[in-house]
GROMACS .gro file of C-alpha atoms in nm:
model
  200
    1MET     CA    1   0.006  -0.003  -0.011
    2LYS     CA    2   0.133   0.345  -0.096
    3ILE     CA    3   0.215   0.546   0.216
    4ASP     CA    4  -0.020   0.836   0.117
    5LYS     CA    5  -0.317   0.599   0.073
    6GLN     CA    6  -0.236   0.412   0.395
    7GLU     CA    7  -0.225   0.743   0.601
    8ARG     CA    8  -0.563   0.848   0.458
    9ILE     CA    9  -0.718   0.514   0.544
   10ILE     CA   10  -0.563   0.519   0.900
   11ASN     CA   11  -0.675   0.877   0.967
   12ALA     CA   12  -1.013   0.815   0.820
   13ALA     CA   13  -1.070   0.492   1.013
   14MET     CA   14  -0.949   0.641   1.342
   15LYS     CA   15  -1.189   0.930   1.313
   16GLU     CA   16  -1.478   0.705   1.247
   17PHE     CA   17  -1.398   0.455   1.529
   18VAL     CA   18  -1.335   0.743   1.776
   19LYS     CA   19  -1.664   0.910   1.687
   20SER     CA   20  -1.886   0.593   1.651
   21GLY     CA   21  -1.727   0.300   1.838
   22PHE     CA   22  -1.657  -0.032   1.681
   23ASP     CA   23  -2.015  -0.166   1.632
   24LYS     CA   24  -2.157   0.158   1.484
   25ALA     CA   25  -1.850   0.255   1.281
   26SER     CA   26  -1.926   0.273   0.910
   27THR     CA   27  -1.689   0.150   0.645
   28ASN     CA   28  -1.883   0.364   0.406
   29GLU     CA   29  -1.797   0.665   0.598
   30ILE     CA   30  -1.418   0.546   0.611
   31VAL     CA   31  -1.399   0.506   0.242
   32LYS     CA   32  -1.560   0.837   0.181
   33GLU     CA   33  -1.334   1.025   0.406
   34ALA     CA   34  -1.026   0.827   0.270
   35GLU     CA   35  -1.146   0.897  -0.076
   36ILE     CA   36  -1.095   0.526  -0.188
   37SER     CA   37  -1.342   0.266  -0.310
   38LYS     CA   38  -1.490   0.010  -0.070
   39GLY     CA   39  -1.332  -0.268  -0.282
   40SER     CA   40  -0.992  -0.106  -0.238
   41LEU     CA   41  -1.035  -0.100   0.145
   42PHE     CA   42  -1.121  -0.461   0.143
   43ASN     CA   43  -0.819  -0.553  -0.072
   44TYR     CA   44  -0.611  -0.450   0.225
   45PHE     CA   45  -0.830  -0.567   0.516
   46MET     CA   46  -1.052  -0.871   0.534
   47ASN     CA   47  -1.325  -0.699   0.733
   48LYS     CA   48  -1.388  -0.413   0.981
   49LYS     CA   49  -1.232  -0.609   1.279
   50ASP     CA   50  -0.908  -0.663   1.072
   51LEU     CA   51  -0.883  -0.289   1.011
   52TYR     CA   52  -0.949  -0.220   1.382
   53LEU     CA   53  -0.675  -0.450   1.494
   54PHE     CA   54  -0.434  -0.314   1.238
   55LEU     CA   55  -0.518   0.047   1.386
   56ILE     CA   56  -0.429  -0.091   1.743
   57GLU     CA   57  -0.097  -0.238   1.617
   58SER     CA   58  -0.003   0.086   1.436
   59SER     CA   59  -0.085   0.293   1.742
   60VAL     CA   60   0.119   0.067   1.979
   61LYS     CA   61   0.427   0.122   1.732
   62ILE     CA   62   0.385   0.505   1.754
   63VAL     CA   63   0.379   0.458   2.138
   64GLU     CA   64   0.706   0.268   2.118
   65GLN     CA   65   0.872   0.576   1.986
   66ILE     CA   66   0.852   0.718   2.350
   67TYR     CA   67   1.089   0.439   2.469
   68ASP     CA   68   1.316   0.490   2.164
   69ASP     CA   69   1.373   0.841   2.264
   70ILE     CA   70   1.438   0.806   2.627
   71ASP     CA   71   1.788   0.887   2.749
   72PHE     CA   72   1.850   0.585   2.980
   73ASN     CA   73   2.174   0.747   3.097
   74GLU     CA   74   1.965   0.977   3.302
   75GLN     CA   75   1.954   0.802   3.639
   76ASP     CA   76   1.749   1.035   3.845
   77LEU     CA   77   1.393   0.876   3.859
   78PHE     CA   78   1.205   1.195   3.865
   79LYS     CA   79   1.416   1.349   3.590
   80ARG     CA   80   1.345   1.050   3.389
   81ILE     CA   81   0.976   1.065   3.426
   82GLY     CA   82   0.994   1.426   3.343
   83GLN     CA   83   1.180   1.355   3.016
   84ILE     CA   84   0.915   1.077   2.924
   85GLY     CA   85   0.646   1.345   2.973
   86LEU     CA   86   0.815   1.587   2.727
   87ILE     CA   87   0.870   1.315   2.472
   88LYS     CA   88   0.498   1.191   2.501
   89LEU     CA   89   0.381   1.556   2.461
   90LYS     CA   90   0.569   1.585   2.140
   91ILE     CA   91   0.444   1.262   2.001
   92GLN     CA   92   0.083   1.347   2.106
   93LYS     CA   93   0.108   1.676   1.925
   94ARG     CA   94   0.233   1.505   1.611
   95TYR     CA   95  -0.016   1.220   1.617
   96PRO     CA   96  -0.323   1.340   1.814
   97LEU     CA   97  -0.558   1.098   1.635
   98ILE     CA   98  -0.364   0.801   1.740
   99PHE     CA   99  -0.383   0.907   2.108
  100ASP     CA  100  -0.750   0.982   2.072
  101PHE     CA  101  -0.797   0.632   1.933
  102LEU     CA  102  -0.609   0.481   2.211
  103LYS     CA  103  -0.818   0.679   2.447
  104SER     CA  104  -1.140   0.553   2.285
  105LEU     CA  105  -1.038   0.188   2.348
  106GLY     CA  106  -1.105   0.236   2.712
  107ASP     CA  107  -1.472   0.295   2.644
  108GLU     CA  108  -1.506   0.025   2.373
  109THR     CA  109  -1.749  -0.250   2.476
  110ALA     CA  110  -1.799  -0.451   2.161
  111ALA     CA  111  -1.756  -0.814   2.242
  112GLU     CA  112  -1.582  -0.882   1.902
  113VAL     CA  113  -1.272  -0.676   1.994
  114LYS     CA  114  -1.291  -0.650   2.380
  115SER     CA  115  -1.041  -0.934   2.451
  116GLU     CA  116  -0.781  -0.793   2.204
  117ILE     CA  117  -0.829  -0.456   2.366
  118ASP     CA  118  -0.784  -0.582   2.713
  119GLN     CA  119  -0.468  -0.776   2.625
  120MET     CA  120  -0.311  -0.490   2.451
  121LYS     CA  121  -0.375  -0.240   2.720
  122GLY     CA  122  -0.235  -0.482   2.986
  123ASN     CA  123   0.081  -0.548   2.781
  124ILE     CA  124   0.139  -0.163   2.716
  125LEU     CA  125   0.106  -0.055   3.076
  126GLU     CA  126   0.296  -0.347   3.226
  127ASP     CA  127   0.590  -0.322   2.968
  128GLY     CA  128   0.600   0.057   2.982
  129LEU     CA  129   0.624   0.071   3.362
  130LYS     CA  130   0.908  -0.174   3.359
  131ARG     CA  131   1.097   0.007   3.095
  132ILE     CA  132   1.067   0.337   3.285
  133TYR     CA  133   1.270   0.205   3.576
  134GLN     CA  134   1.582   0.081   3.373
  135ASN     CA  135   1.916   0.199   3.503
  136ILE     CA  136   1.780   0.412   3.788
  137ASP     CA  137   2.004   0.528   4.080
  138TRP     CA  138   1.814   0.385   4.374
  139SER     CA  139   2.086   0.515   4.627
  140LYS     CA  140   1.904   0.859   4.614
  141PHE     CA  141   1.621   0.702   4.808
  142ARG     CA  142   1.608   0.725   5.177
  143ASP     CA  143   1.732   0.419   5.355
  144ASP     CA  144   1.389   0.367   5.536
  145ILE     CA  145   1.206   0.365   5.201
  146ASP     CA  146   1.142   0.035   5.045
  147PRO     CA  147   1.214   0.100   4.665
  148GLU     CA  148   0.949  -0.157   4.558
  149LYS     CA  149   0.678   0.013   4.759
  150ALA     CA  150   0.783   0.342   4.647
  151ILE     CA  151   0.753   0.216   4.270
  152HIS     CA  152   0.393   0.107   4.351
  153ILE     CA  153   0.309   0.428   4.496
  154LEU     CA  154   0.455   0.616   4.198
  155ASN     CA  155   0.288   0.383   3.950
  156TRP     CA  156  -0.053   0.434   4.124
  157SER     CA  157   0.005   0.805   4.113
  158MET     CA  158   0.104   0.823   3.739
  159VAL     CA  159  -0.185   0.596   3.631
  160GLY     CA  160  -0.438   0.787   3.851
  161PHE     CA  161  -0.306   1.125   3.732
  162ALA     CA  162  -0.333   1.006   3.358
  163GLU     CA  163  -0.682   0.873   3.409
  164THR     CA  164  -0.793   1.201   3.568
  165GLN     CA  165  -0.655   1.402   3.279
  166LEU     CA  166  -0.796   1.173   3.014
  167GLU     CA  167  -1.151   1.229   3.153
  168LYS     CA  168  -1.105   1.614   3.098
  169LEU     CA  169  -0.973   1.585   2.741
  170ASP     CA  170  -1.186   1.607   2.445
  171SER     CA  171  -0.889   1.550   2.208
  172PHE     CA  172  -0.518   1.518   2.236
  173GLU     CA  173  -0.483   1.827   2.011
  174ASN     CA  174  -0.560   2.017   2.330
  175VAL     CA  175  -0.285   1.872   2.534
  176GLY     CA  176  -0.023   2.137   2.650
  177VAL     CA  177   0.262   2.193   2.891
  178GLN     CA  178   0.025   2.286   3.175
  179ILE     CA  179  -0.038   1.916   3.223
  180LEU     CA  180   0.326   1.846   3.259
  181ASP     CA  181   0.345   2.141   3.507
  182GLU     CA  182   0.055   1.996   3.710
  183TRP     CA  183   0.218   1.648   3.725
  184ASN     CA  184   0.546   1.812   3.831
  185SER     CA  185   0.378   1.963   4.132
  186TYR     CA  186   0.269   1.602   4.245
  187ALA     CA  187   0.608   1.463   4.142
  188GLU     CA  188   0.784   1.725   4.377
  189ILE     CA  189   0.576   1.588   4.673
  190LEU     CA  190   0.676   1.236   4.603
  191LYS     CA  191   1.037   1.331   4.548
  192HIS     CA  192   1.047   1.507   4.879
  193SER     CA  193   0.893   1.199   5.051
  194PHE     CA  194   1.125   0.938   4.889
  195TYR     CA  195   1.467   1.104   4.848
  196LYS     CA  196   1.738   1.155   5.096
  197GLN     CA  197   1.800   1.517   5.211
  198GLY     CA  198   2.031   1.674   4.963
  199GLU     CA  199   1.932   1.457   4.675
  200GLU     CA  200   1.622   1.653   4.601
   0.00000   0.00000   0.00000
């Protein structure tokens, strides 16, 4: 498939799935928006589910760029998290439709795709949280802090913060640095609680 045609199909399909959900999404609307024939669409995808799963796979590959751009030489945990936030913001600005699509997966209830969505979401979150903590300098933590419990608290905080922000968003086109500033205000509290004096 030519890149231009592929991008038109991806963008049109994501718009339609975000707007209508899997069951109500119309392939007629997708081909109209993408300016291709219906026969052409089904040359590339067997059915609507095949297209939907392709979009999930494409979206995951974009999210992977976040980890490709992380500087794992940065050993300070909170600086690492701040760095990831900036990388994610740049990618969200470049591909807002993909993040809107991923957000929509959380509300998708169609039985035909629910198991694939649940598996994908679990894998992304689990894998992502593991990779965040590679090559971190744990000596900065207070001696009376259990690093494993600190990580749990940090994970719960990040996931909870992300879920709260997602509820407020209409589209990732509206994401700005104010969200990073707000997260940093929480991160400073956690940092002060976890780090030894002088490491803050």
